[in-house]
Amino acid sequence: MASFLYKLGRFAFRRRWLMAALWLAILAGALTAAGTVSGSTDDSFHIPGTASQQAIDLLQERFPQASAGGATARVVFAAPEGQTLAEASNRAAVEQVVAELKQAPQVASVVDPFQSGTVNQAGTVGFAQATYQVQAQELTDQAREELASIVDQARAGGLTVEVGGDALQVQSEQGMTEVIGVLVAAVVLVITFGSLIAAGVPLLTAIFGIGIGIGLITAATGLIDLSSTTPTLALMLGLAVAIDYALFIVSRYRHELALGRDGEEAAGRAVGTAGSAVVFAGLTVVIALAALSVVGVPFLTQMGLAAAGTVAIAVIIALTLLPALLGFAGRRILGKRGRAGRDPEADGTNFGTRWARGVARRPVLALLVAVLGLGVVAIPALDLRLGMPDDSTAAPDTTQRKAYDLVSTGFGKGFNAPLTVVVDGTAGQVKAAAGQVAGEIQGLADVAAVAPATLNQAGDTALLTVIPKSGPSDAATEDLVRAIRQLDGTVPGANVNVTGLTAVNIDVSEKLGGALVPYLAVVVGLAFILLMLVFRSILVPLKATLGFLLSIVATFGAVVTVFQWGWAADLLGVEQTGPIISFLPIILIGIVFGLAMDYQVFLVTRMREDYVHGIDAREAVVTGFGHGARVVTAAAIIMISVFAGFILAPDSIIKSIGFALGVAVLFDAIVVRMTIVPAVMTLLGKAAWWLPRWLDRLLPNVDVEGEKLRHQLDDASAPERVLERASV
């Protein structure tokens, strides 16, 4: 592979105008597609095959008038202080809202609070439930605007009116948060390279990469349903890795120029050596993200594949467009220091070398401090609770959260978590069965009320509305859903199931929670095999994998501390704490695995290279670390900056993902790779590179750093040097 990449780098450098024109055309095509065929995003979290989704599918077939799975708008009314909703003027205002809702676009049905009894005993709070014919993402702007207009008119009449449900759900829009990360990245690159041109090249390749990736993802929304988080995750990750991959290759290119090679040869060697490591690093990220498809959750599969595609684009751009841009930059890429004849990438006794020597002098102490520190941070992970977003997790100043609070105060938290119980069976027997099921449910713990059954026209399906005593995110509500489902088969001639938004969210969380351990096993197994191929060792992959797990657990602890316990929540702009979004742990594992392997490869391969060339094993840790520490540190700071920029996003999901990824990179790159790795490698010494002979013969030789390529090129140039000396 290194030889192919060497030739590719030389070709791209030599044909830079052609390569630049090709990528400009691809970028223009992606942006054009995004502007012409894009559609809306879908933020529903349904999973085919779950019990709640099976019940929805059954209702759509037998009870279509129930609009199961349709968007809902719970319009909550509160009378002015000292009044009740039963007073003539207030009742007239409520009935006017109900009448207008029934005539609103795409509305299937509206439940009148006075007819259904959804007015509290004090008469101060009530709510009307509007069900739409379509899901939330299919609502037209006219339908949303009409709902908002009806509510505004009711408020003008003196009532307090708030709206819950997903009908007012707004699609997340990309803001300017990522600009902060780009600005910090630019500063880090200027400091690292000492050249504006050298700093600008990685940023330019990143702009191409994310422009093409996000353009294609946006265009895909016109063909398939994608969540609004999908392009944001792709942008977040694509931006970070694009800058990092370019950073590694530009650093090697500057070193080759400083050795006296011409531009084309330097580009070829940089792409053939550092580019090989970039391919491997990118491949690990792509595999980890694509592996999300094995979880069996559609929206996770979409997010993983979209992000993986963006990373793949970043790798290809680093191998093709980047050497072309290096050709345009010429020797100006070196900066003043490099053009003066000094190697801008020379290591000397830099900070990385001094840090490695300090760790090597006290490896046990460094190891204990790092492990114990991460262990303390990881303790809150024992309290990790997973859940899906609902009105209770909305920001306090939103109408959804105000509606939730009004219902909780007026009726109890359970009225925000209604459960739809579906009883189906033989026509003529379902009514009696539904009555028996209702009696059984009434006797369960945590049940506040059970509404009378409603039958479909065929008489073979009945609906029961069950109101829990607990809220939608409470463990007691989850237990109640399981208890109701256990009634299935206990009533002759009837099947029993539970659905509704609360049950759907519970099923999604359980599905994702159950997939966490198998996915982690797949990722850890993959990490061990890949690293064993690269480093020809058993202990190095074992150490790398354990370090990855330690950084993951510590990250979970930090996320729980902020987003669940609320520590430093105000500082980070977290307006509402609660369960951690269910898909965050799996997303985090997939991404951090890839990034952790990036840093592992770039640091440890140089240690192995020095050791193979005869340097003492412990000294090779210091020299190898000194070569790669500065670039890896800069890459980590860039990653952290890009991810941290998304903490400022208003969307709580994006905020939590940005925080988790930023903290994960901080723990893994700075603590694990920069402290634990040199400490453990020093303690292991020569044993770190032990591999059984039989296994060494079985494993293919993966030349990640392009060492064979360098030997081939040096051997090829040897006769030329002999002729030069003879002619002299």
XYZ file of C-alpha atoms in Angstrom:
728
model
C 0.000 0.000 0.000
C 2.803 2.427 0.866
C 4.254 2.147 -2.669
C 0.865 2.878 -4.223
C 0.346 5.887 -1.970
C 3.854 7.116 -2.802
C 2.987 7.108 -6.490
C -0.421 8.690 -5.777
C 1.186 11.512 -3.805
C 3.661 12.257 -6.590
C 0.901 12.170 -9.213
C -1.352 14.533 -7.251
C 1.546 16.931 -6.662
C 2.538 16.887 -10.332
C -1.045 17.168 -11.681
C -2.218 19.598 -9.025
C -4.403 21.697 -11.342
C -6.264 18.603 -12.519
C -6.704 17.325 -8.956
C -7.923 20.697 -7.668
C -10.395 21.037 -10.552
C -11.714 17.531 -9.912
C -12.378 18.192 -6.231
C -13.926 21.579 -6.981
C -16.317 19.844 -9.374
C -17.196 17.230 -6.732
C -17.811 19.955 -4.141
C -19.995 21.919 -6.548
C -21.972 18.792 -7.400
C -22.551 17.916 -3.734
C -23.690 21.440 -2.865
C -25.959 21.567 -5.915
C -27.551 18.257 -4.945
C -28.061 19.530 -1.398
C -29.849 22.602 -2.685
C -32.131 20.778 -5.131
C -33.160 17.384 -3.718
C -32.918 17.857 0.060
C -35.885 17.142 2.294
C -36.847 17.397 5.957
C -35.227 15.425 8.754
C -36.968 12.921 11.015
C -36.317 13.097 14.760
C -38.556 10.185 15.735
C -36.743 7.304 17.410
C -38.903 4.346 16.431
C -37.286 0.928 16.104
C -39.000 -1.713 13.932
C -39.700 -4.975 15.726
C -40.113 -3.559 19.233
C -43.331 -4.372 21.095
C -44.572 -0.773 20.973
C -43.931 -0.501 17.230
C -45.728 -3.806 16.605
C -48.748 -2.389 18.448
C -48.624 0.771 16.317
C -48.503 -1.316 13.144
C -51.523 -3.334 14.342
C -53.504 -0.176 15.108
C -52.709 1.334 11.717
C -54.220 -1.791 10.160
C -57.266 -2.301 12.410
C -57.850 1.064 14.050
C -56.670 3.738 11.574
C -58.944 6.386 13.103
C -56.815 6.202 16.255
C -53.899 7.675 14.245
C -51.385 5.589 16.165
C -47.927 7.011 15.614
C -49.337 10.351 14.490
C -48.047 13.632 15.876
C -49.729 14.928 19.009
C -50.303 18.342 20.507
C -51.406 18.530 24.122
C -52.849 22.018 24.621
C -52.847 22.782 28.352
C -55.083 25.503 29.815
C -54.675 27.198 33.206
C -57.304 29.603 34.512
C -56.268 33.031 35.840
C -55.576 33.126 39.566
C -58.791 32.945 41.584
C -60.811 31.584 38.650
C -61.686 28.174 37.215
C -61.976 26.869 33.682
C -65.701 26.233 34.283
C -66.495 29.947 34.371
C -68.385 31.029 31.297
C -65.707 33.139 29.647
C -62.931 30.645 30.298
C -65.020 27.677 29.173
C -65.957 29.513 25.995
C -62.279 30.234 25.276
C -61.342 26.568 25.755
C -64.200 25.355 23.552
C -63.199 27.897 20.900
C -59.672 26.441 20.861
C -61.050 22.902 20.581
C -63.323 23.910 17.689
C -60.468 25.609 15.838
C -58.146 22.653 16.410
C -60.702 20.312 14.834
C -60.615 22.452 11.687
C -56.815 22.833 11.640
C -54.789 21.230 8.809
C -53.858 17.534 9.155
C -55.682 17.103 12.495
C -57.346 13.690 12.863
C -59.120 14.132 16.193
C -59.351 16.426 19.205
C -60.404 15.407 22.725
C -62.483 18.076 24.504
C -61.302 18.456 28.124
C -64.842 18.984 29.442
C -66.234 15.918 27.675
C -63.292 13.627 28.456
C -62.841 14.760 32.045
C -59.309 16.063 31.579
C -59.918 18.976 33.924
C -58.476 18.643 37.429
C -60.690 18.535 40.501
C -59.952 22.138 41.384
C -61.046 23.157 37.893
C -57.940 25.247 37.405
C -56.031 23.147 34.844
C -57.201 21.119 31.867
C -55.896 19.899 28.548
C -57.126 19.065 25.065
C -55.356 16.349 23.109
C -55.034 16.863 19.340
C -53.880 13.910 17.240
C -52.623 14.449 13.703
C -53.000 12.225 10.658
C -49.251 12.130 10.031
C -46.044 11.861 12.025
C -44.302 14.972 13.321
C -41.748 15.199 10.514
C -44.564 15.092 7.929
C -46.466 18.059 9.366
C -46.587 21.008 7.010
C -45.458 24.482 7.993
C -49.075 25.555 7.625
C -50.192 22.995 10.222
C -47.558 24.137 12.720
C -48.284 27.808 12.114
C -52.031 27.254 12.547
C -51.465 25.493 15.871
C -49.264 28.344 17.094
C -51.828 30.926 15.923
C -54.675 29.182 17.785
C -52.619 29.103 20.973
C -51.634 32.775 20.672
C -55.266 33.812 20.255
C -56.260 31.851 23.365
C -53.499 33.509 25.372
C -54.741 36.908 24.297
C -58.072 36.049 25.968
C -56.436 35.840 29.395
C -55.833 32.095 29.747
C -52.420 30.554 30.302
C -51.984 28.220 27.333
C -48.982 25.976 26.701
C -48.422 23.151 24.216
C -46.676 19.813 24.716
C -46.139 16.872 22.377
C -44.139 16.575 19.196
C -46.342 18.633 16.863
C -44.354 21.777 17.656
C -41.077 19.921 17.323
C -38.624 22.130 15.471
C -35.834 20.689 13.381
C -32.336 21.384 14.620
C -30.487 23.880 12.463
C -26.761 24.122 12.164
C -25.500 27.202 13.939
C -22.094 28.828 14.213
C -20.811 26.689 17.085
C -18.400 24.811 14.859
C -16.710 28.105 13.922
C -15.224 28.283 17.405
C -13.529 24.933 16.935
C -12.195 26.001 13.534
C -10.751 29.229 14.961
C -9.012 27.385 17.800
C -7.767 24.803 15.293
C -6.314 27.593 13.171
C -4.446 29.038 16.152
C -3.087 25.606 17.125
C -1.941 24.942 13.563
C -0.162 28.300 13.320
C 1.644 27.630 16.609
C 2.513 24.064 15.573
C 3.799 24.922 12.097
C 4.902 28.541 12.563
C 3.433 29.307 9.140
C 0.079 30.702 8.050
C 0.246 28.777 4.802
C 1.027 25.495 6.544
C -1.881 26.140 8.925
C -4.247 27.081 6.104
C -3.734 23.918 4.042
C -5.323 21.521 6.608
C -8.202 23.948 7.130
C -8.816 24.165 3.396
C -8.905 20.395 3.003
C -11.303 20.212 5.971
C -13.641 22.706 4.271
C -13.675 20.562 1.135
C -14.289 17.398 3.136
C -17.172 18.625 5.259
C -18.663 20.562 2.340
C -18.858 17.404 0.225
C -19.903 15.151 3.119
C -22.647 17.411 4.473
C -23.803 18.221 0.955
C -24.311 14.541 0.136
C -26.021 13.866 3.483
C -28.344 16.840 2.998
C -29.206 15.619 -0.486
C -29.935 12.170 0.968
C -32.690 13.644 3.173
C -34.739 14.040 0.005
C -34.546 10.280 -0.597
C -34.583 8.698 2.889
C -35.542 9.733 6.427
C -32.553 11.002 8.414
C -32.491 12.508 11.902
C -31.313 16.097 12.330
C -28.474 14.755 14.496
C -27.034 12.795 11.548
C -25.478 15.710 9.609
C -24.359 17.374 12.842
C -22.459 14.279 13.971
C -20.912 13.927 10.512
C -19.885 17.589 10.564
C -18.473 17.325 14.079
C -16.371 14.249 13.356
C -15.519 15.020 9.731
C -14.159 18.450 10.611
C -11.967 17.098 13.396
C -10.442 14.142 11.544
C -9.965 16.094 8.306
C -7.763 18.634 10.078
C -5.910 15.952 12.014
C -5.141 13.750 9.010
C -3.872 16.725 7.025
C -1.796 17.756 10.029
C 0.069 14.439 10.087
C 0.854 14.476 6.361
C 1.856 18.161 6.251
C 4.176 17.597 9.200
C 5.909 14.711 7.403
C 6.075 16.696 4.130
C 7.854 19.592 5.855
C 10.335 17.153 7.355
C 11.073 15.637 3.923
C 11.580 19.096 2.405
C 13.964 20.002 5.215
C 16.044 16.931 4.333
C 16.663 18.468 0.922
C 14.177 16.557 -1.227
C 12.319 18.298 -4.028
C 8.592 18.973 -3.646
C 7.294 16.039 -5.684
C 9.534 13.508 -3.958
C 8.694 14.962 -0.526
C 4.970 14.742 -1.280
C 5.319 11.157 -2.442
C 7.223 10.119 0.665
C 4.861 11.989 3.000
C 1.776 10.347 1.500
C 3.502 6.960 1.323
C 4.568 7.030 4.999
C 2.304 9.286 7.066
C -0.463 8.650 4.522
C -0.293 4.929 5.251
C -0.908 5.649 8.923
C -3.762 7.975 7.961
C -5.377 5.214 5.898
C -5.163 2.790 8.809
C -6.397 5.386 11.321
C -9.269 6.391 9.069
C -10.132 2.770 8.440
C -10.494 2.100 12.156
C -12.886 5.045 12.534
C -14.901 3.997 9.480
C -15.174 0.384 10.655
C -16.195 1.416 14.168
C -18.894 3.754 12.843
C -20.140 1.373 10.167
C -20.345 -1.344 12.822
C -23.223 0.615 14.356
C -25.375 -1.073 11.731
C -25.042 -4.400 13.582
C -26.932 -2.897 16.535
C -30.139 -3.120 14.502
C -31.329 0.440 15.198
C -32.156 2.297 11.937
C -31.345 5.848 13.044
C -28.052 4.702 14.581
C -27.179 2.907 11.364
C -27.860 6.106 9.416
C -25.790 8.229 11.789
C -22.909 5.754 11.723
C -22.836 5.332 7.952
C -23.144 9.070 7.320
C -20.293 9.878 9.697
C -18.216 6.993 8.301
C -18.735 8.311 4.775
C -17.579 11.777 5.816
C -14.448 10.327 7.435
C -13.732 8.268 4.303
C -13.988 11.440 2.216
C -11.548 13.157 4.594
C -9.037 10.322 4.116
C -9.294 10.405 0.313
C -8.899 14.186 0.278
C -5.813 13.918 2.517
C -4.245 11.489 0.030
C -5.110 13.370 -3.177
C -6.142 16.999 -2.759
C -3.665 17.688 0.032
C -0.514 16.878 -2.002
C -1.940 19.006 -4.810
C -2.308 21.944 -2.417
C 1.226 21.314 -1.191
C 2.320 21.720 -4.789
C 0.657 25.129 -4.953
C 2.229 26.177 -1.632
C 5.756 25.180 -2.641
C 8.498 25.796 -0.094
C 6.426 28.521 1.562
C 4.876 25.669 3.540
C 8.112 25.609 5.603
C 7.728 29.079 7.043
C 10.650 31.428 7.684
C 12.445 29.006 10.014
C 12.353 26.187 7.496
C 13.383 28.328 4.542
C 16.359 29.523 6.587
C 17.687 25.957 6.492
C 16.482 24.660 9.840
C 14.237 21.599 10.060
C 10.836 22.855 11.282
C 9.990 19.330 12.410
C 13.272 18.680 14.221
C 12.689 17.219 17.635
C 15.785 17.958 19.660
C 15.067 18.002 23.381
C 11.489 19.175 22.955
C 8.712 19.066 25.510
C 7.593 15.621 24.332
C 11.044 14.172 24.946
C 11.317 15.823 28.360
C 7.835 14.600 29.290
C 8.654 11.025 28.228
C 11.898 11.047 30.234
C 10.020 12.323 33.280
C 7.451 9.525 32.969
C 10.223 6.960 32.360
C 11.995 7.997 35.585
C 8.843 7.387 37.672
C 6.701 5.028 35.571
C 4.885 3.416 38.509
C 3.965 6.766 40.036
C 2.799 8.188 36.690
C 0.730 5.071 36.007
C -0.932 5.086 39.441
C -1.775 8.803 39.329
C -3.287 8.541 35.826
C -5.280 5.362 36.502
C -6.545 6.496 39.906
C -7.473 9.912 38.509
C -9.544 8.411 35.694
C -10.982 5.893 38.144
C -12.285 8.644 40.411
C -13.837 10.468 37.454
C -15.465 7.188 36.367
C -17.279 6.570 39.688
C -20.477 8.479 38.699
C -20.852 6.098 35.734
C -22.291 3.588 38.209
C -25.391 5.821 38.319
C -25.748 6.026 34.517
C -29.414 6.176 33.473
C -30.400 6.052 29.832
C -33.551 7.571 28.397
C -35.074 9.391 25.449
C -35.868 13.109 25.307
C -39.411 14.190 26.168
C -41.148 17.321 27.404
C -39.709 16.821 30.906
C -36.181 17.254 29.545
C -36.999 20.384 27.529
C -35.544 23.730 28.587
C -37.542 25.427 31.385
C -38.491 28.416 29.232
C -40.034 26.353 26.398
C -43.770 25.901 25.981
C -43.316 22.110 26.014
C -41.708 22.176 29.469
C -44.295 24.664 30.786
C -47.085 22.405 29.541
C -45.463 19.430 31.248
C -45.169 21.316 34.542
C -48.785 22.532 34.400
C -50.078 18.981 33.881
C -47.830 17.620 36.642
C -49.042 20.277 39.067
C -52.707 19.958 38.136
C -53.008 16.182 37.729
C -49.762 14.431 38.668
C -46.677 13.401 36.689
C -48.354 10.293 35.300
C -50.703 12.318 33.096
C -47.600 13.245 31.088
C -46.900 9.531 30.508
C -50.182 8.023 29.245
C -49.932 4.429 28.057
C -52.058 3.047 25.217
C -52.965 -0.579 25.899
C -54.033 -2.552 22.815
C -56.287 -5.588 23.295
C -56.962 -7.580 20.126
C -58.593 -10.905 19.461
C -61.800 -12.418 18.052
C -64.701 -10.076 17.271
C -67.377 -10.333 19.896
C -64.972 -11.401 22.628
C -62.663 -8.402 22.752
C -65.056 -6.124 24.685
C -65.300 -8.554 27.605
C -61.580 -9.275 27.435
C -60.787 -5.557 27.490
C -62.904 -5.153 30.603
C -61.050 -7.984 32.299
C -57.682 -6.524 31.245
C -58.742 -3.118 32.608
C -59.537 -4.715 35.973
C -56.192 -6.485 36.056
C -54.333 -3.260 35.221
C -56.243 -1.299 37.869
C -54.828 -3.671 40.470
C -51.205 -3.098 39.419
C -48.864 -0.848 41.345
C -48.267 2.686 40.053
C -51.635 2.934 38.221
C -53.543 6.196 38.775
C -56.450 5.607 36.383
C -57.700 3.391 33.549
C -60.048 4.922 30.975
C -62.954 2.851 29.566
C -62.174 0.766 26.490
C -62.779 2.060 22.964
C -63.520 -0.543 20.263
C -62.922 -0.342 16.523
C -65.756 -0.866 14.028
C -64.911 -4.529 13.480
C -65.025 -5.169 17.214
C -61.750 -7.104 17.225
C -59.488 -4.423 18.740
C -59.900 -2.284 21.856
C -57.884 0.610 23.250
C -57.361 1.381 26.924
C -55.638 4.530 28.182
C -53.684 3.909 31.369
C -52.403 6.795 33.484
C -49.408 5.916 35.702
C -48.643 7.660 38.966
C -45.033 8.216 37.895
C -43.522 10.340 35.134
C -42.352 9.260 31.657
C -38.677 8.923 32.666
C -39.261 7.211 36.022
C -38.222 3.610 36.620
C -41.688 2.871 38.055
C -43.260 3.643 34.671
C -40.904 1.190 32.973
C -41.893 -1.461 35.517
C -45.575 -0.774 34.838
C -45.123 -1.235 31.074
C -43.450 -4.603 31.696
C -46.173 -5.637 34.126
C -48.956 -4.838 31.629
C -47.185 -6.787 28.896
C -46.981 -9.775 31.199
C -50.794 -9.883 31.087
C -50.535 -11.030 27.471
C -51.761 -14.620 27.356
C -53.447 -14.505 30.760
C -56.815 -13.380 29.348
C -58.466 -16.026 27.100
C -58.994 -14.987 23.489
C -57.063 -11.730 23.654
C -53.549 -10.372 23.060
C -52.297 -7.483 25.190
C -49.627 -4.944 24.256
C -48.621 -1.408 25.210
C -47.684 1.502 22.985
C -47.748 5.298 23.007
C -44.862 7.770 23.125
C -43.810 6.755 26.636
C -43.740 3.041 25.797
C -41.905 3.736 22.523
C -39.204 5.673 24.367
C -38.856 2.900 26.950
C -38.480 0.266 24.216
C -35.892 2.355 22.358
C -33.850 2.850 25.537
C -33.965 -0.857 26.392
C -32.964 -1.835 22.858
C -29.996 0.539 22.899
C -28.990 -0.427 26.426
C -29.066 -4.104 25.503
C -26.910 -3.496 22.423
C -24.212 -1.629 24.359
C -22.254 -4.624 25.676
C -22.306 -6.653 22.395
C -21.209 -3.600 20.422
C -18.445 -2.880 22.924
C -17.271 -6.493 22.586
C -17.157 -6.169 18.784
C -15.198 -2.913 18.954
C -12.746 -4.157 21.589
C -12.154 -7.384 19.657
C -11.567 -5.416 16.467
C -9.145 -3.101 18.260
C -7.095 -5.984 19.597
C -6.799 -7.710 16.205
C -5.918 -4.543 14.278
C -3.302 -3.449 16.779
C -1.783 -6.918 16.876
C -1.374 -6.721 13.090
C 0.250 -3.313 13.273
C 2.581 -3.745 16.245
C 3.394 -7.476 16.009
C 2.743 -7.750 19.731
C 0.190 -9.076 22.218
C 0.871 -6.833 25.208
C 0.743 -3.540 23.262
C -2.781 -4.204 21.911
C -3.881 -5.403 25.359
C -2.573 -2.217 26.945
C -4.166 -0.052 24.236
C -7.543 -1.764 24.626
C -7.558 -1.461 28.417
C -6.617 2.206 28.096
C -9.497 2.745 25.668
C -11.945 1.130 28.106
C -10.630 3.269 30.955
C -11.096 6.487 29.002
C -14.622 5.429 27.960
C -15.729 4.691 31.531
C -14.226 7.975 32.755
C -16.104 9.816 30.008
C -19.375 8.196 31.075
C -18.659 9.395 34.602
C -18.066 12.974 33.449
C -21.255 12.968 31.358
C -23.327 11.680 34.294
C -21.801 14.312 36.587
C -22.822 17.210 34.323
C -25.925 16.114 32.426
C -27.506 13.843 35.031
C -26.342 15.205 38.395
C -26.109 18.820 37.223
C -22.594 19.638 38.451
C -21.286 22.683 36.517
C -24.488 22.546 34.452
C -24.948 26.334 34.552
C -21.364 26.864 33.452
C -21.946 24.739 30.339
C -25.436 26.076 29.643
C -27.219 22.816 30.518
C -30.735 24.022 31.346
C -32.272 20.672 32.261
C -30.709 17.535 33.709
C -32.078 14.030 33.371
C -31.316 10.613 31.878
C -28.509 10.462 29.315
C -29.748 10.147 25.738
C -29.873 6.421 25.041
C -27.748 6.321 21.903
C -24.902 8.452 23.303
C -22.886 5.568 24.862
C -22.861 3.542 21.630
C -21.998 6.564 19.486
C -19.279 7.498 21.966
C -17.721 4.032 21.943
C -17.640 3.899 18.143
C -16.050 7.306 17.671
C -13.607 7.243 20.584
C -12.396 3.797 19.574
C -11.361 5.118 16.189
C -9.721 8.235 17.591
C -7.920 6.307 20.332
C -6.436 3.965 17.751
C -5.329 7.009 15.728
C -3.225 8.337 18.576
C -1.997 4.853 19.498
C -0.737 4.261 15.967
C 0.966 7.647 15.555
C 2.761 7.402 18.911
C 3.677 3.750 19.306
C 4.701 2.972 15.720
C 7.639 5.368 16.064
C 8.628 3.647 19.315
C 8.581 0.306 17.536
C 10.535 1.697 14.602
C 13.321 2.961 16.887
C 13.367 -0.330 18.794
C 13.646 -2.364 15.576
C 16.588 -0.171 14.516
C 18.546 -1.213 17.603
C 17.711 1.393 20.220
C 17.173 0.047 23.732
C 13.496 -0.724 24.376
C 13.111 1.817 27.191
C 15.068 4.497 25.338
C 12.966 3.841 22.234
C 9.901 4.856 24.264
C 11.493 8.261 24.887
C 12.789 8.862 21.363
C 9.656 7.562 19.675
C 7.428 9.599 21.952
C 9.501 12.701 21.317
C 9.001 12.379 17.551
C 5.206 12.159 17.682
C 4.154 13.955 20.861
C 3.921 17.466 19.436
C 1.797 16.483 16.443
C -0.455 14.202 18.501
C -0.903 16.918 21.141
C -1.815 19.447 18.469
C -4.237 16.964 16.901
C -5.863 16.289 20.267
C -6.258 20.001 21.022
C -7.874 20.489 17.624
C -10.231 17.564 18.219
C -11.191 18.852 21.656
C -11.735 22.370 20.318
C -13.985 21.223 17.488
C -16.074 19.040 19.781
C -16.183 21.648 22.558
C -17.603 24.191 20.125
C -20.774 22.107 19.933
C -21.334 22.441 23.691
C -22.681 25.899 22.876
C -25.388 24.414 20.635
C -28.947 25.026 21.933
C -29.994 21.435 21.266
C -29.392 19.335 24.404
C -28.545 16.198 22.396
C -25.868 17.974 20.343
C -24.562 19.630 23.506
C -24.171 16.285 25.305
C -22.500 14.634 22.289
C -20.040 17.523 21.904
C -19.184 17.458 25.611
C -18.775 13.673 25.700
C -16.500 13.561 22.649
C -14.386 16.493 23.832
C -13.872 14.968 27.278
C -13.204 11.536 25.765
C -10.412 12.890 23.550
C -8.974 14.783 26.532
C -8.882 11.632 28.658
C -7.671 9.285 25.937
C -5.113 11.475 24.181
C -3.670 13.419 27.108
C -4.008 10.989 30.019
C -4.013 7.522 28.432
C -1.799 7.923 25.352
C 0.537 10.636 26.672
C 0.969 9.302 30.225
C -0.200 5.717 30.675
C 1.265 4.511 27.362
C 4.889 5.636 27.976
C 4.667 4.477 31.609
C 3.478 0.973 30.699
C 5.865 0.702 27.735
C 8.771 1.639 30.008
C 7.770 -0.961 32.575
C 7.356 -3.681 29.948
C 10.641 -2.994 28.167
C 11.474 -5.659 25.563
C 8.496 -7.751 26.683
C 6.188 -5.182 25.062
C 7.189 -6.475 21.618
C 6.867 -10.187 22.359
C 4.841 -12.253 19.904
C 4.773 -16.076 19.693
C 6.612 -17.312 16.620
C 3.676 -19.357 15.372
C 1.440 -16.291 15.546
C 4.096 -14.135 13.886
C 4.086 -16.513 10.917
C 0.285 -16.445 10.671
C -0.209 -12.683 10.814
C 0.251 -10.665 7.603
C 2.885 -7.955 7.796
C 1.104 -4.581 7.816
C 3.604 -1.796 7.134
C 1.615 1.117 8.530
C 4.479 3.619 8.684
C 5.771 2.754 5.218
C 9.115 1.533 6.537
C 9.572 -0.833 3.593
C 8.941 2.023 1.203
C 11.691 4.109 2.784
C 14.135 1.230 2.518
C 13.237 0.693 -1.145
C 13.668 4.381 -1.962
C 16.934 4.640 -0.044
C 18.297 1.516 -1.749
C 17.270 2.876 -5.145
C 19.044 6.157 -4.505
C 22.260 4.482 -3.256
C 23.757 3.879 -6.769
C 23.069 7.507 -7.638
C 25.004 8.670 -4.571
C 27.924 6.365 -5.496
C 28.055 7.827 -9.035
C 27.938 11.348 -7.647
C 30.916 10.659 -5.356
C 32.836 8.989 -8.240
C 32.291 11.965 -10.519
C 33.610 14.264 -7.835
